[in-house]
């Protein structure tokens, strides 16, 4: 059988149309343009790629796109002028213009096939393509066609194109090899259409073998392109990766950040790959099998500043390395390590050792209880990134594959932003589960989504469904932000995690223990189940002995047993609880000044308190009221302390409720005292709001600073918002009604604006008190306090964070003698409990329990004292106070147990509103002195603060804050210090007088002598002092 022979081609006729005419339809007459372009089909993926090169021929009517073989692939039209580097669409194909070509190149066909090199002769380009032995046959155009079109043609020697390199080719290759590589700094920007264009950022550009590569400062490649026929120079502009780039200046190679290669150890450089071999793909899988990564650490452990995690112990190896795999160091990513502080690196090591089971306690969970501002989020991100990419045992993949972060709903987007901030948008897939379940399904099914961020309420609703956890993949690590929500083992939030079998669990909380030891047991049971046995056992072994030892009158044996159990509990907790205070930031942040400001109520507030808290009816109110009514009463008293106008609004809302307490006589009488013509923006009804309005005015007129005003009630925020509109203060507001998408937008706008653009930020503590950074403000005022100290601490920590440039001033406003002080006293006692168990504070307080008389004490108002809290401290710093105030506070009587020491007759004692004339030693003798002593012990932490009686003449010299000094009450008398300005003999005599002693001898004014809204007392504390002041 004869061998196969190629079919002969039919000879061309002389009158047959030329090859170029058959392949390319003729263009309409007129202005014609020809371009070399790159093209692709429309794509929806993030990082788009090009299909190949093409040629665009365009006239006034149409545009035709040809592939490199001369076949037409698209037909359409393009309006307007064409610009190099821009992208267009032609007949459903996306193109990017590279450079123009001549009509002669297009007509002769030199732009197609091996003629892609442009206007260079065909023989010059052929030598570069040494791998290709096939050359598309090019048809010589008839002479008559050439004469008709007037286009000179060049003869083509197919043999020389394939086999014989020309002299031009040799010269070109020699010159290309002779050009040394150069490195440049550059500016880049995305394509802009505005008149005054701006640059988006800086970058580095390398020119090696005719290829331009642009990378950022971290070594990440941003794009590359081929530079043909030109040499880069300063000011040279081009397009790289769709971005406009302009070279700035040339730099040496040593200053050029190379591709991202961590460490720099030469031994870790990958060996050169062998010549590619043709491999087949398994028919069972669409994707090829990736080559296994060689055994070894992901990052260089010998590099300078490398953070190396603890190596597995022998017990850990026996349990988890049964196949005797190589053990490699686990190194924190240097990109993160060089941006972290020392305490943050130590925190990552603690978290890693805990979840890997390398610490002393049994379990793989822990509690990171750092105070606000220490970077718990960054430490957590570093841990997650390390576990997702590394494993101490080589060849088994990463330690974890799926992570779930549960947080308040207001922080979901903040967590996503933090991941993008520290790791970039391309290194990790983040899914945020909202009402749309699409992202949850993507997290379950997609290998590129490793982290799920979800709110507590959303997770609880999904777990409660009938399908339960079917929509969840296997979770390898659970992280609970603001984990003090798990303080009770019986609440729904804690119970929902029982359906998860995940052993690695982390709690993040700045205030982990807020009330009692049962909260510590509940959180420990979540992260390390069974470590403290069940709660009855924990209560019998630890809680009861510790509480008995802290109670007043405890015996020596009870104290000894309690101290021993406390030591044992601290030893166990130290293994899985890490707590650092904000003193670590003193080298990084400006100082923070905290002030507790006691303010006198207005006469209207005092009269309303007198009507509601009638001593004759107080016993009935306490004994007959239910728990719900008592809580409602506390809320009403708190709103009255903020502004009496809130009492009228609350009464109007309660009209349709027959069982409401507002139908009682004392409440109706109190409500009638509020003026009918009072407006919501009226700040003169409340003492705290009077002082606040003065403070805002002073800040606005004397400084360029901005303020954050925090309240737990949206009704109080409504008053402040109306006041801002009245005074034309620019402001932002964030509360529960603010859409999630706009919250971070408001925060960013406030931080970037000046005082004129955003003077005040109104913040609801429950909606935005956690997670957000308001570093644009340097002054924060807490209008009212919450029973839970964590809410207030979180709110007050919004300004003193990384990025803050100014000294920060935190003000807590309290109505003197009213319920505000009782709430604050309870907070101090709760914080003493937390610090005594897991903190580093050395408080003298050992009282962390509460008695049944608390409710009676809450409903008692002290009218003639500058600060009831200071009176309870029995502090000797204020011996110069007036005789009226001394008799009112009864400080001497509280500490003196001689009169009626054994009497505590609650039946004859009347609580409620206490007048100064009723306060006698006999009256005080009926108080429970043990109860008052216990409160004094619980407030022992306040002895570390500086106490200033603002009714004394020397108060201005004792307060550091210039704004508060401007708000102090003055009665118009001349300051003795002004006499120093006198001249002559009188001035010389007065200069020799000890004016400080004169101020100390001046009698302190009484509370009854000053108007409402006067600052009567201040507690001051400065933290994070600058180094030079220490």
PDB file of C-alpha atoms in Angstrom, residues 188-287:
ATOM      1  CA  UNK A 188       1.543  54.441  39.682  1.00  0.00           C
ATOM      2  CA  UNK A 189      -2.145  55.053  39.367  1.00  0.00           C
ATOM      3  CA  UNK A 190      -5.204  53.451  37.945  1.00  0.00           C
ATOM      4  CA  UNK A 191      -6.565  54.887  34.722  1.00  0.00           C
ATOM      5  CA  UNK A 192      -8.226  58.232  35.454  1.00  0.00           C
ATOM      6  CA  UNK A 193     -10.411  60.483  33.367  1.00  0.00           C
ATOM      7  CA  UNK A 194     -10.302  63.599  35.550  1.00  0.00           C
ATOM      8  CA  UNK A 195      -8.431  66.708  34.429  1.00  0.00           C
ATOM      9  CA  UNK A 196      -5.945  66.855  37.320  1.00  0.00           C
ATOM     10  CA  UNK A 197      -4.693  63.323  37.747  1.00  0.00           C
ATOM     11  CA  UNK A 198      -3.123  62.114  40.987  1.00  0.00           C
ATOM     12  CA  UNK A 199      -0.876  59.167  41.792  1.00  0.00           C
ATOM     13  CA  UNK A 200      -2.227  56.271  43.842  1.00  0.00           C
ATOM     14  CA  UNK A 201       1.037  55.023  45.313  1.00  0.00           C
ATOM     15  CA  UNK A 202       4.730  54.198  45.041  1.00  0.00           C
ATOM     16  CA  UNK A 203       6.329  51.078  43.617  1.00  0.00           C
ATOM     17  CA  UNK A 204       9.567  49.610  42.278  1.00  0.00           C
ATOM     18  CA  UNK A 205      10.231  48.654  38.637  1.00  0.00           C
ATOM     19  CA  UNK A 206      12.932  46.317  37.325  1.00  0.00           C
ATOM     20  CA  UNK A 207      14.082  46.176  33.669  1.00  0.00           C
ATOM     21  CA  UNK A 208      15.668  42.812  32.939  1.00  0.00           C
ATOM     22  CA  UNK A 209      16.075  41.376  29.433  1.00  0.00           C
ATOM     23  CA  UNK A 210      13.508  43.774  28.002  1.00  0.00           C
ATOM     24  CA  UNK A 211      10.878  42.860  30.620  1.00  0.00           C
ATOM     25  CA  UNK A 212       9.484  45.452  33.044  1.00  0.00           C
ATOM     26  CA  UNK A 213       8.243  44.088  36.384  1.00  0.00           C
ATOM     27  CA  UNK A 214       6.502  46.275  38.973  1.00  0.00           C
ATOM     28  CA  UNK A 215       6.344  45.265  42.666  1.00  0.00           C
ATOM     29  CA  UNK A 216       5.191  47.031  45.826  1.00  0.00           C
ATOM     30  CA  UNK A 217       7.203  47.686  48.984  1.00  0.00           C
ATOM     31  CA  UNK A 218       6.371  44.236  50.381  1.00  0.00           C
ATOM     32  CA  UNK A 219       7.680  42.471  47.289  1.00  0.00           C
ATOM     33  CA  UNK A 220       4.282  41.601  45.836  1.00  0.00           C
ATOM     34  CA  UNK A 221       4.219  41.598  42.010  1.00  0.00           C
ATOM     35  CA  UNK A 222       1.736  44.158  40.681  1.00  0.00           C
ATOM     36  CA  UNK A 223       2.224  43.479  36.959  1.00  0.00           C
ATOM     37  CA  UNK A 224       4.702  43.159  34.135  1.00  0.00           C
ATOM     38  CA  UNK A 225       5.045  44.035  30.469  1.00  0.00           C
ATOM     39  CA  UNK A 226       7.559  43.803  27.622  1.00  0.00           C
ATOM     40  CA  UNK A 227       9.438  46.936  26.568  1.00  0.00           C
ATOM     41  CA  UNK A 228      10.205  46.844  22.833  1.00  0.00           C
ATOM     42  CA  UNK A 229      12.742  49.089  21.159  1.00  0.00           C
ATOM     43  CA  UNK A 230      13.064  51.567  24.035  1.00  0.00           C
ATOM     44  CA  UNK A 231      15.218  52.052  27.093  1.00  0.00           C
ATOM     45  CA  UNK A 232      13.746  53.229  30.434  1.00  0.00           C
ATOM     46  CA  UNK A 233      14.731  56.634  31.744  1.00  0.00           C
ATOM     47  CA  UNK A 234      13.581  59.060  34.423  1.00  0.00           C
ATOM     48  CA  UNK A 235      10.124  60.365  33.557  1.00  0.00           C
ATOM     49  CA  UNK A 236       9.425  57.464  31.187  1.00  0.00           C
ATOM     50  CA  UNK A 237       5.699  56.527  31.219  1.00  0.00           C
ATOM     51  CA  UNK A 238       4.124  53.215  30.298  1.00  0.00           C
ATOM     52  CA  UNK A 239       1.289  50.871  31.239  1.00  0.00           C
ATOM     53  CA  UNK A 240       2.011  47.847  33.444  1.00  0.00           C
ATOM     54  CA  UNK A 241      -0.774  45.491  34.442  1.00  0.00           C
ATOM     55  CA  UNK A 242      -3.445  47.992  33.420  1.00  0.00           C
ATOM     56  CA  UNK A 243      -1.901  50.750  35.580  1.00  0.00           C
ATOM     57  CA  UNK A 244      -0.219  53.922  34.408  1.00  0.00           C
ATOM     58  CA  UNK A 245       3.380  54.039  35.655  1.00  0.00           C
ATOM     59  CA  UNK A 246       6.002  56.807  35.576  1.00  0.00           C
ATOM     60  CA  UNK A 247       9.637  56.058  36.430  1.00  0.00           C
ATOM     61  CA  UNK A 248      11.144  58.357  39.045  1.00  0.00           C
ATOM     62  CA  UNK A 249      14.817  57.661  39.637  1.00  0.00           C
ATOM     63  CA  UNK A 250      17.229  54.782  39.213  1.00  0.00           C
ATOM     64  CA  UNK A 251      18.375  52.884  42.330  1.00  0.00           C
ATOM     65  CA  UNK A 252      21.004  50.207  42.967  1.00  0.00           C
ATOM     66  CA  UNK A 253      19.930  46.583  43.126  1.00  0.00           C
ATOM     67  CA  UNK A 254      20.584  46.466  46.883  1.00  0.00           C
ATOM     68  CA  UNK A 255      17.702  48.888  47.480  1.00  0.00           C
ATOM     69  CA  UNK A 256      15.329  46.942  45.293  1.00  0.00           C
ATOM     70  CA  UNK A 257      12.963  44.681  47.311  1.00  0.00           C
ATOM     71  CA  UNK A 258      13.102  41.364  45.546  1.00  0.00           C
ATOM     72  CA  UNK A 259      10.225  38.904  45.213  1.00  0.00           C
ATOM     73  CA  UNK A 260       8.713  37.828  48.495  1.00  0.00           C
ATOM     74  CA  UNK A 261      11.240  35.359  49.954  1.00  0.00           C
ATOM     75  CA  UNK A 262      11.178  35.209  53.743  1.00  0.00           C
ATOM     76  CA  UNK A 263      14.378  35.000  55.710  1.00  0.00           C
ATOM     77  CA  UNK A 264      17.049  35.217  53.080  1.00  0.00           C
ATOM     78  CA  UNK A 265      18.940  31.997  53.836  1.00  0.00           C
ATOM     79  CA  UNK A 266      20.685  30.769  50.701  1.00  0.00           C
ATOM     80  CA  UNK A 267      20.183  27.164  51.727  1.00  0.00           C
ATOM     81  CA  UNK A 268      16.433  27.598  51.525  1.00  0.00           C
ATOM     82  CA  UNK A 269      16.362  28.836  47.922  1.00  0.00           C
ATOM     83  CA  UNK A 270      14.527  26.378  45.690  1.00  0.00           C
ATOM     84  CA  UNK A 271      16.666  24.340  43.332  1.00  0.00           C
ATOM     85  CA  UNK A 272      16.331  25.089  39.612  1.00  0.00           C
ATOM     86  CA  UNK A 273      13.482  23.179  38.099  1.00  0.00           C
ATOM     87  CA  UNK A 274      14.367  20.497  35.525  1.00  0.00           C
ATOM     88  CA  UNK A 275      13.262  20.704  31.952  1.00  0.00           C
ATOM     89  CA  UNK A 276       9.465  20.393  31.770  1.00  0.00           C
ATOM     90  CA  UNK A 277       8.315  16.945  30.772  1.00  0.00           C
ATOM     91  CA  UNK A 278       5.048  16.088  29.224  1.00  0.00           C
ATOM     92  CA  UNK A 279       2.811  14.516  31.845  1.00  0.00           C
ATOM     93  CA  UNK A 280      -0.692  13.199  31.685  1.00  0.00           C
ATOM     94  CA  UNK A 281      -3.561  14.166  33.952  1.00  0.00           C
ATOM     95  CA  UNK A 282      -5.525  11.576  35.813  1.00  0.00           C
ATOM     96  CA  UNK A 283      -8.862  11.160  34.076  1.00  0.00           C
ATOM     97  CA  UNK A 284     -10.596  10.941  37.457  1.00  0.00           C
ATOM     98  CA  UNK A 285      -9.653  14.513  38.279  1.00  0.00           C
ATOM     99  CA  UNK A 286      -9.939  17.638  36.186  1.00  0.00           C
ATOM    100  CA  UNK A 287      -6.993  19.187  37.999  1.00  0.00           C
TER     101      UNK A 287
END
